[in-house]
Amino acid sequence: MTELEGIHFMMPTPFDERGGVDEESIPALVDLAVKAGCRGVVCLGVTGEASRLTDTERRLVSERVIREVRRRLTVTIGTSATGTEMAVQRSLQAVDLGATAVMVAPAPVAKQNLDAVFGYYKAVASAVNIPIVVQDYPKETNVFMPADFIARLCQELEEVKYLKLEEPPTPPKVTAIKKLTGESLGIFGGLGGTFLYEELIRGACGTMTGFAYPEILVGVYNHVSQGEPGKAAELFYRYLPLIRYEFQEGIGLSLRKEVLKRRGLLGCARVRHPGAEVDEVTRQELYRLLDALELT
Amino acid sequence: MTELEGIHFMMPTPFDERGGVDEESIPALVDLAVKAGCRGVVCLGVTGEASRLTDTERRLVSERVIREVRRRLTVTIGTSATGTEMAVQRSLQAVDLGATAVMVAPAPVAKQNLDAVFGYYKAVASAVNIPIVVQDYPKETNVFMPADFIARLCQELEEVKYLKLEEPPTPPKVTAIKKLTGESLGIFGGLGGTFLYEELIRGACGTMTGFAYPEILVGVYNHVSQGEPGKAAELFYRYLPLIRYEFQEGIGLSLRKEVLKRRGLLGCARVRHPGAEVDEVTRQELYRLLDALELT
Amino acid sequence: MTELEGIHFMMPTPFDERGGVDEESIPALVDLAVKAGCRGVVCLGVTGEASRLTDTERRLVSERVIREVRRRLTVTIGTSATGTEMAVQRSLQAVDLGATAVMVAPAPVAKQNLDAVFGYYKAVASAVNIPIVVQDYPKETNVFMPADFIARLCQELEEVKYLKLEEPPTPPKVTAIKKLTGESLGIFGGLGGTFLYEELIRGACGTMTGFAYPEILVGVYNHVSQGEPGKAAELFYRYLPLIRYEFQEGIGLSLRKEVLKRRGLLGCARVRHPGAEVDEVTRQELYRLLDALELT
Amino acid sequence: MTELEGIHFMMPTPFDERGGVDEESIPALVDLAVKAGCRGVVCLGVTGEASRLTDTERRLVSERVIREVRRRLTVTIGTSATGTEMAVQRSLQAVDLGATAVMVAPAPVAKQNLDAVFGYYKAVASAVNIPIVVQDYPKETNVFMPADFIARLCQELEEVKYLKLEEPPTPPKVTAIKKLTGESLGIFGGLGGTFLYEELIRGACGTMTGFAYPEILVGVYNHVSQGEPGKAAELFYRYLPLIRYEFQEGIGLSLRKEVLKRRGLLGCARVRHPGAEVDEVTRQELYRLLDALELT
């Protein structure tokens, strides 16, 4: 189970009405991933609101997720940080806690400096002995990593075995990177799954995203794996209206939490401030869409 | 025909193989809009690569579009500029040429300053006597205009009668602005039509976008207008895979031009440098999607 | 000593050769501030590389600084965070540890939203009972706060008693804010002291900056306080070459640490990665400038 | 006179009270540069508010400047554009009008893409037969060009003979680039002259900036050229308070125009909207500084 592939559920961090971490909702989220057929979960990513958690809360969430997973899934822990030492420390903690892999985005910078980015990954790679998932997410980090730079990370740093690709447009970048790295780098899609079909057809090994019906993504993945792209496309397109709707800028996480709450998996849809929350009109619009798609 | 509403085709500027403006392709693009049932065309927007045209080329395109339209459609001309005097001059020229309306985005700024934005619109509004479509497109301008600021523009500047809304998420912003402006401001969607259904249901008066099958958007619009939201959703969702695909960051315009070329409406899909162009793998992916949707 | 004013030394966080926090250098830095005639110190700001410290390290630094100060100076602790709950928790911890005040910059955001910024400050203000120094530093936060918004923070939130102003150009903004807030808000300059003279003449109550010769800034402040602007200007201009040199983008912190090391106050000039460090040519250039100014 | 070096006066574009180009003030500005001992003038840069001029106005300014210069100085014309074809067209026009060189900044982009930047410069270099001054100004363009990329431009494109360096910190970048390019690339400083002394000592061949007393910069340059760095530093530091003051973010251009007006060289200090203009308090502050420095 140490090889990462397939659909990974990007876990939100559950909060209670007062804004505290609601540890007790974690088991249900893990169960969703298991029942959906996911191969792994990822915690402490952007979807996990990691940047709004204290170090103590990060540890609490990581421990509980790993405990609940009971080796049924891989557990990838986000350890991105605003400094290299901190990324190393977080990654070492993830190793200690028993994570399968760490997911690491570059430290946000005022100006593009790929040498500094390489140094950052090198420091993490030197410290840990588990796979590193490089997160390529310029919208959050303001760091643009060309395909050849990503290939260099993969070639020079043994632990860099996976990429979570979120620089749009993702389909051509999957192709460009695979041309350089072949089988040595597993590429996961992201961006809410909005291009899952194209990413898989072009050779992505799965996706890591927080879409609240991971079973649908698993279905798409399985169809492609079984050589049935037509069925994959059909399934993907059927639910695309929701995949698109959930991935709205700013309110995407709130929408996902609303769906998970409606599914009975979260007691509270709260997002930590200043994260945006959906209003009632939008919630009703979401519900109508779920109803139209016969999703409960 | 001076009231703007419905679907407006956002025209690309056709170029020939050597990069010059290909004026001779303009009639076919106008005809597409007419036959599709559009109410208007918009030229010299981001889709029209206006920022890569000289002043002479801008005039050339505007004149030819207006001439070809022959009053069958409204013609909205983009006159956004990096300075206020220039926005005024371009808008006055649009009036002279016979434009129905001008579409104006704020001058991009290093830092948010709504007083300066108001001054910019006031200068344009004082100079012209045709409707102004305020373009709210922070991704391009780095200017964020809250709902109450847009309402103020509408209330204090008589010519500000329309909004082209492209700050995601658009559906809640449609609702927020309509609550403040009622019927005094017509709100058009944008963002490639990716949220057209929700925008219309929430009271948008249409959309202005360059999606290369405007007849599909017209169909959605007509269903909503006729009180058939179910049929609108059905039609919208059927083509959503393409609407999404065409709207990919960076290569969206190139994809549209490829579609228009395949439809026989453009002789050449060229985008001006440094605009990105699609590679062959992506073109084939696009074609397969068009085939799957039985679009020719 | 609870009223903040005058020159506050913005403390760097000392690191050892291996990148760990070098707690033992803190007393010397505090002594520098005391001997220089500073009224206060500030720790855990940008100069303190707060964003590259773990929560444990933040606490360690805060405790040690407060312990060493022994009530000789005010201690302002930076508690800015990427989320509101975290800013509240950090601020409560600062209160617990005995801080005089907290300095809080808005959470960085993807898009300007002053309502969210207000909510962030309101949450902190509701939680603490010590003065809040609002840090207006758009270059770091991407949040632009107009003068009237800052006045509103001061008027509606009792704890907001101070501003650290770092939106250039600072002199006119000092005047604009003072016109709105009068004596109810104390305005500190920043930006490395590069406009200290003008800020003080326009009514700023001091500055908070990490310039490595705080005694010079104290001299300028004292001259202005004693009604001797000419002497203030003379002193300020004499050392302006260094004030300017130290404030170079990207390498400013490294330069300061080099100066403090040369002054015997830091054992090691290390900056945490990916912070930039000066090269040997630049270090020699710095030394020549210090020699020319007869600074040791 | 085709070799560029020394101090180049970056010309503002004069406007009249109604915002039109005030061609009649151009001769006095050119004379200032001649009398100051400048080797060249540069027009249509950021200081020239080029982005707020129509194509017609650009041509008008270029023609008049070249006519007034009467071969007494080199004339470098800014031809930066938001698209490659436009940069080529503007550069060809500059050649036609008799420019000595063109100054070209990369087209601003949403995301870093050095291949596209290279293509842009290659297109200009293929079109013109006069020297290209590459403008490295990331604050305006959002394009970061590492030293090795700039060296590559110089090595592969024959016309790329000069660099105007405005990525802070400039002194170490001068050294880094010179190590790669030796004498094959002339490096000019910028940034208002705030690091002129250090730039020259490290091997810059001059500066191109709009500081309103270019004779002071010429003095500094001459001292360095004559092997008198001590005298250069003394002169530079004496006027540094003003060099710094004029270079304030946002209002720098307005300040320069105020100085030029006071010097009797401009009839009107107007800056085009939405460029910021100084208020009366700031104007008086500026005047006091000029008086203190005995500048008239």
PDB file of N, CA and C in Angstrom, chain D residues 2 4 75-80 87-88 91-92 94-95 99-106 117-136 145 150 153-154 156-164 184-188 208:
ATOM      1  N   THR D   2      26.720  56.305 -31.130  1.00  0.00           N
ATOM      2  CA  THR D   2      25.782  55.182 -31.055  1.00  0.00           C
ATOM      3  C   THR D   2      26.029  54.294 -29.844  1.00  0.00           C
ATOM      4  N   LEU D   4      25.930  53.601 -26.093  1.00  0.00           N
ATOM      5  CA  LEU D   4      25.214  54.215 -24.968  1.00  0.00           C
ATOM      6  C   LEU D   4      26.050  54.104 -23.699  1.00  0.00           C
ATOM      7  N   VAL D  75      19.085  59.111 -28.381  1.00  0.00           N
ATOM      8  CA  VAL D  75      17.655  59.064 -28.046  1.00  0.00           C
ATOM      9  C   VAL D  75      17.212  57.598 -28.015  1.00  0.00           C
ATOM     10  N   THR D  76      16.839  57.159 -26.841  1.00  0.00           N
ATOM     11  CA  THR D  76      16.318  55.811 -26.684  1.00  0.00           C
ATOM     12  C   THR D  76      14.804  55.913 -26.517  1.00  0.00           C
ATOM     13  N   ILE D  77      14.080  55.140 -27.303  1.00  0.00           N
ATOM     14  CA  ILE D  77      12.622  55.227 -27.258  1.00  0.00           C
ATOM     15  C   ILE D  77      12.042  53.938 -26.681  1.00  0.00           C
ATOM     16  N   GLY D  78      11.178  54.107 -25.710  1.00  0.00           N
ATOM     17  CA  GLY D  78      10.505  52.956 -25.111  1.00  0.00           C
ATOM     18  C   GLY D  78       9.475  52.380 -26.067  1.00  0.00           C
ATOM     19  N   THR D  79       9.577  51.097 -26.350  1.00  0.00           N
ATOM     20  CA  THR D  79       8.637  50.473 -27.291  1.00  0.00           C
ATOM     21  C   THR D  79       8.014  49.216 -26.681  1.00  0.00           C
ATOM     22  N   SER D  80       8.049  49.125 -25.372  1.00  0.00           N
ATOM     23  CA  SER D  80       7.427  47.995 -24.681  1.00  0.00           C
ATOM     24  C   SER D  80       5.963  47.911 -25.058  1.00  0.00           C
ATOM     25  N   ALA D  87       5.067  45.327 -30.092  1.00  0.00           N
ATOM     26  CA  ALA D  87       6.436  45.734 -29.736  1.00  0.00           C
ATOM     27  C   ALA D  87       7.287  45.869 -30.994  1.00  0.00           C
ATOM     28  N   VAL D  88       7.090  44.948 -31.926  1.00  0.00           N
ATOM     29  CA  VAL D  88       7.839  45.015 -33.181  1.00  0.00           C
ATOM     30  C   VAL D  88       7.452  46.272 -33.966  1.00  0.00           C
ATOM     31  N   SER D  91       8.840  49.329 -32.402  1.00  0.00           N
ATOM     32  CA  SER D  91      10.297  49.398 -32.557  1.00  0.00           C
ATOM     33  C   SER D  91      10.670  49.808 -33.974  1.00  0.00           C
ATOM     34  N   LEU D  92       9.947  49.270 -34.946  1.00  0.00           N
ATOM     35  CA  LEU D  92      10.213  49.663 -36.337  1.00  0.00           C
ATOM     36  C   LEU D  92       9.949  51.143 -36.532  1.00  0.00           C
ATOM     37  N   ALA D  94      10.259  53.421 -34.272  1.00  0.00           N
ATOM     38  CA  ALA D  94      11.368  54.134 -33.619  1.00  0.00           C
ATOM     39  C   ALA D  94      12.580  54.188 -34.551  1.00  0.00           C
ATOM     40  N   VAL D  95      12.865  53.082 -35.232  1.00  0.00           N
ATOM     41  CA  VAL D  95      13.968  53.067 -36.199  1.00  0.00           C
ATOM     42  C   VAL D  95      13.709  54.103 -37.291  1.00  0.00           C
ATOM     43  N   ALA D  99      15.608  56.849 -33.980  1.00  0.00           N
ATOM     44  CA  ALA D  99      16.055  56.574 -32.613  1.00  0.00           C
ATOM     45  C   ALA D  99      17.429  55.914 -32.614  1.00  0.00           C
ATOM     46  N   THR D 100      18.185  56.171 -31.556  1.00  0.00           N
ATOM     47  CA  THR D 100      19.487  55.519 -31.398  1.00  0.00           C
ATOM     48  C   THR D 100      19.306  54.077 -30.935  1.00  0.00           C
ATOM     49  N   ALA D 101      18.316  53.876 -30.072  1.00  0.00           N
ATOM     50  CA  ALA D 101      18.089  52.552 -29.489  1.00  0.00           C
ATOM     51  C   ALA D 101      16.626  52.461 -29.069  1.00  0.00           C
ATOM     52  N   VAL D 102      16.182  51.243 -28.832  1.00  0.00           N
ATOM     53  CA  VAL D 102      14.840  51.059 -28.259  1.00  0.00           C
ATOM     54  C   VAL D 102      14.983  50.399 -26.894  1.00  0.00           C
ATOM     55  N   MET D 103      14.106  50.769 -25.977  1.00  0.00           N
ATOM     56  CA  MET D 103      14.080  50.159 -24.658  1.00  0.00           C
ATOM     57  C   MET D 103      12.814  49.321 -24.569  1.00  0.00           C
ATOM     58  N   VAL D 104      12.970  48.064 -24.219  1.00  0.00           N
ATOM     59  CA  VAL D 104      11.844  47.135 -24.290  1.00  0.00           C
ATOM     60  C   VAL D 104      11.750  46.292 -23.021  1.00  0.00           C
ATOM     61  N   ALA D 105      10.638  46.423 -22.320  1.00  0.00           N
ATOM     62  CA  ALA D 105      10.345  45.544 -21.178  1.00  0.00           C
ATOM     63  C   ALA D 105       9.470  44.403 -21.675  1.00  0.00           C
ATOM     64  N   PRO D 106       9.555  43.261 -21.027  1.00  0.00           N
ATOM     65  CA  PRO D 106       8.710  42.136 -21.432  1.00  0.00           C
ATOM     66  C   PRO D 106       7.223  42.495 -21.347  1.00  0.00           C
ATOM     67  N   VAL D 117       9.041  35.046 -23.133  1.00  0.00           N
ATOM     68  CA  VAL D 117       9.801  36.301 -23.064  1.00  0.00           C
ATOM     69  C   VAL D 117      10.930  36.292 -24.090  1.00  0.00           C
ATOM     70  N   PHE D 118      11.592  35.148 -24.204  1.00  0.00           N
ATOM     71  CA  PHE D 118      12.674  35.054 -25.204  1.00  0.00           C
ATOM     72  C   PHE D 118      12.109  35.270 -26.609  1.00  0.00           C
ATOM     73  N   GLY D 119      10.982  34.652 -26.899  1.00  0.00           N
ATOM     74  CA  GLY D 119      10.365  34.805 -28.208  1.00  0.00           C
ATOM     75  C   GLY D 119      10.009  36.250 -28.522  1.00  0.00           C
ATOM     76  N   TYR D 120       9.588  36.942 -27.495  1.00  0.00           N
ATOM     77  CA  TYR D 120       9.232  38.357 -27.626  1.00  0.00           C
ATOM     78  C   TYR D 120      10.468  39.180 -28.023  1.00  0.00           C
ATOM     79  N   TYR D 121      11.556  38.978 -27.281  1.00  0.00           N
ATOM     80  CA  TYR D 121      12.773  39.734 -27.603  1.00  0.00           C
ATOM     81  C   TYR D 121      13.354  39.309 -28.951  1.00  0.00           C
ATOM     82  N   LYS D 122      13.226  38.031 -29.247  1.00  0.00           N
ATOM     83  CA  LYS D 122      13.760  37.558 -30.520  1.00  0.00           C
ATOM     84  C   LYS D 122      13.021  38.231 -31.686  1.00  0.00           C
ATOM     85  N   ALA D 123      11.727  38.380 -31.544  1.00  0.00           N
ATOM     86  CA  ALA D 123      10.957  39.022 -32.610  1.00  0.00           C
ATOM     87  C   ALA D 123      11.391  40.469 -32.794  1.00  0.00           C
ATOM     88  N   VAL D 124      11.599  41.177 -31.699  1.00  0.00           N
ATOM     89  CA  VAL D 124      12.041  42.568 -31.823  1.00  0.00           C
ATOM     90  C   VAL D 124      13.443  42.625 -32.418  1.00  0.00           C
ATOM     91  N   ALA D 125      14.309  41.751 -31.924  1.00  0.00           N
ATOM     92  CA  ALA D 125      15.700  41.765 -32.397  1.00  0.00           C
ATOM     93  C   ALA D 125      15.785  41.418 -33.880  1.00  0.00           C
ATOM     94  N   SER D 126      14.891  40.580 -34.342  1.00  0.00           N
ATOM     95  CA  SER D 126      14.891  40.221 -35.762  1.00  0.00           C
ATOM     96  C   SER D 126      14.410  41.374 -36.625  1.00  0.00           C
ATOM     97  N   ALA D 127      13.633  42.241 -36.042  1.00  0.00           N
ATOM     98  CA  ALA D 127      13.018  43.308 -36.834  1.00  0.00           C
ATOM     99  C   ALA D 127      13.879  44.560 -36.919  1.00  0.00           C
ATOM    100  N   VAL D 128      14.641  44.839 -35.879  1.00  0.00           N
ATOM    101  CA  VAL D 128      15.356  46.118 -35.853  1.00  0.00           C
ATOM    102  C   VAL D 128      16.853  45.931 -36.017  1.00  0.00           C
ATOM    103  N   ASN D 129      17.524  47.011 -36.409  1.00  0.00           N
ATOM    104  CA  ASN D 129      18.974  46.978 -36.577  1.00  0.00           C
ATOM    105  C   ASN D 129      19.666  48.020 -35.700  1.00  0.00           C
ATOM    106  N   ILE D 130      18.975  48.403 -34.618  1.00  0.00           N
ATOM    107  CA  ILE D 130      19.591  49.322 -33.654  1.00  0.00           C
ATOM    108  C   ILE D 130      19.632  48.603 -32.307  1.00  0.00           C
ATOM    109  N   PRO D 131      20.443  49.105 -31.374  1.00  0.00           N
ATOM    110  CA  PRO D 131      20.566  48.397 -30.096  1.00  0.00           C
ATOM    111  C   PRO D 131      19.246  48.335 -29.314  1.00  0.00           C
ATOM    112  N   ILE D 132      19.064  47.220 -28.622  1.00  0.00           N
ATOM    113  CA  ILE D 132      17.912  47.026 -27.731  1.00  0.00           C
ATOM    114  C   ILE D 132      18.395  47.142 -26.293  1.00  0.00           C
ATOM    115  N   VAL D 133      17.704  47.974 -25.522  1.00  0.00           N
ATOM    116  CA  VAL D 133      17.929  48.036 -24.083  1.00  0.00           C
ATOM    117  C   VAL D 133      16.836  47.192 -23.432  1.00  0.00           C
ATOM    118  N   VAL D 134      17.223  46.064 -22.860  1.00  0.00           N
ATOM    119  CA  VAL D 134      16.248  45.219 -22.167  1.00  0.00           C
ATOM    120  C   VAL D 134      15.921  45.880 -20.831  1.00  0.00           C
ATOM    121  N   GLN D 135      14.649  46.089 -20.578  1.00  0.00           N
ATOM    122  CA  GLN D 135      14.281  46.684 -19.288  1.00  0.00           C
ATOM    123  C   GLN D 135      13.806  45.587 -18.345  1.00  0.00           C
ATOM    124  N   ASP D 136      14.531  45.447 -17.262  1.00  0.00           N
ATOM    125  CA  ASP D 136      14.250  44.408 -16.275  1.00  0.00           C
ATOM    126  C   ASP D 136      13.532  45.064 -15.100  1.00  0.00           C
ATOM    127  N   MET D 145      13.466  37.955 -14.498  1.00  0.00           N
ATOM    128  CA  MET D 145      14.491  37.442 -15.412  1.00  0.00           C
ATOM    129  C   MET D 145      15.778  37.190 -14.631  1.00  0.00           C
ATOM    130  N   ILE D 150      19.157  36.712 -18.720  1.00  0.00           N
ATOM    131  CA  ILE D 150      19.569  37.975 -19.332  1.00  0.00           C
ATOM    132  C   ILE D 150      20.852  37.765 -20.145  1.00  0.00           C
ATOM    133  N   LEU D 153      19.907  36.233 -23.416  1.00  0.00           N
ATOM    134  CA  LEU D 153      19.375  37.238 -24.353  1.00  0.00           C
ATOM    135  C   LEU D 153      20.531  37.948 -25.034  1.00  0.00           C
ATOM    136  N   CYS D 154      21.508  38.336 -24.251  1.00  0.00           N
ATOM    137  CA  CYS D 154      22.652  39.096 -24.763  1.00  0.00           C
ATOM    138  C   CYS D 154      23.475  38.246 -25.735  1.00  0.00           C
ATOM    139  N   GLU D 156      22.507  35.451 -27.456  1.00  0.00           N
ATOM    140  CA  GLU D 156      21.831  34.910 -28.633  1.00  0.00           C
ATOM    141  C   GLU D 156      21.219  35.971 -29.538  1.00  0.00           C
ATOM    142  N   LEU D 157      21.002  37.143 -29.003  1.00  0.00           N
ATOM    143  CA  LEU D 157      20.369  38.187 -29.821  1.00  0.00           C
ATOM    144  C   LEU D 157      21.333  39.361 -29.957  1.00  0.00           C
ATOM    145  N   GLU D 158      21.852  39.502 -31.138  1.00  0.00           N
ATOM    146  CA  GLU D 158      22.930  40.459 -31.352  1.00  0.00           C
ATOM    147  C   GLU D 158      22.561  41.885 -30.945  1.00  0.00           C
ATOM    148  N   GLU D 159      21.306  42.256 -31.165  1.00  0.00           N
ATOM    149  CA  GLU D 159      20.902  43.635 -30.896  1.00  0.00           C
ATOM    150  C   GLU D 159      20.782  43.926 -29.400  1.00  0.00           C
ATOM    151  N   VAL D 160      20.710  42.879 -28.589  1.00  0.00           N
ATOM    152  CA  VAL D 160      20.580  43.116 -27.147  1.00  0.00           C
ATOM    153  C   VAL D 160      21.949  43.493 -26.589  1.00  0.00           C
ATOM    154  N   LYS D 161      22.150  44.787 -26.462  1.00  0.00           N
ATOM    155  CA  LYS D 161      23.469  45.286 -26.049  1.00  0.00           C
ATOM    156  C   LYS D 161      23.432  45.983 -24.704  1.00  0.00           C
ATOM    157  N   TYR D 162      22.234  46.264 -24.215  1.00  0.00           N
ATOM    158  CA  TYR D 162      22.137  47.010 -22.965  1.00  0.00           C
ATOM    159  C   TYR D 162      21.017  46.448 -22.087  1.00  0.00           C
ATOM    160  N   LEU D 163      21.178  46.714 -20.817  1.00  0.00           N
ATOM    161  CA  LEU D 163      20.163  46.327 -19.836  1.00  0.00           C
ATOM    162  C   LEU D 163      19.866  47.536 -18.974  1.00  0.00           C
ATOM    163  N   LYS D 164      18.583  47.777 -18.764  1.00  0.00           N
ATOM    164  CA  LYS D 164      18.204  48.753 -17.732  1.00  0.00           C
ATOM    165  C   LYS D 164      17.688  47.928 -16.576  1.00  0.00           C
ATOM    166  N   SER D 184      30.242  42.566 -22.910  1.00  0.00           N
ATOM    167  CA  SER D 184      29.318  42.465 -24.043  1.00  0.00           C
ATOM    168  C   SER D 184      27.944  43.079 -23.769  1.00  0.00           C
ATOM    169  N   LEU D 185      27.666  43.385 -22.500  1.00  0.00           N
ATOM    170  CA  LEU D 185      26.366  43.979 -22.164  1.00  0.00           C
ATOM    171  C   LEU D 185      26.604  45.211 -21.303  1.00  0.00           C
ATOM    172  N   GLY D 186      26.082  46.333 -21.731  1.00  0.00           N
ATOM    173  CA  GLY D 186      26.150  47.541 -20.908  1.00  0.00           C
ATOM    174  C   GLY D 186      24.974  47.570 -19.950  1.00  0.00           C
ATOM    175  N   ILE D 187      25.258  47.754 -18.667  1.00  0.00           N
ATOM    176  CA  ILE D 187      24.182  47.711 -17.667  1.00  0.00           C
ATOM    177  C   ILE D 187      23.917  49.113 -17.134  1.00  0.00           C
ATOM    178  N   PHE D 188      22.695  49.560 -17.304  1.00  0.00           N
ATOM    179  CA  PHE D 188      22.263  50.825 -16.723  1.00  0.00           C
ATOM    180  C   PHE D 188      21.437  50.557 -15.471  1.00  0.00           C
ATOM    181  N   MET D 208      19.670  55.277 -16.295  1.00  0.00           N
ATOM    182  CA  MET D 208      18.592  55.915 -17.042  1.00  0.00           C
ATOM    183  C   MET D 208      17.482  56.156 -16.024  1.00  0.00           C
TER     184      MET D 208
END
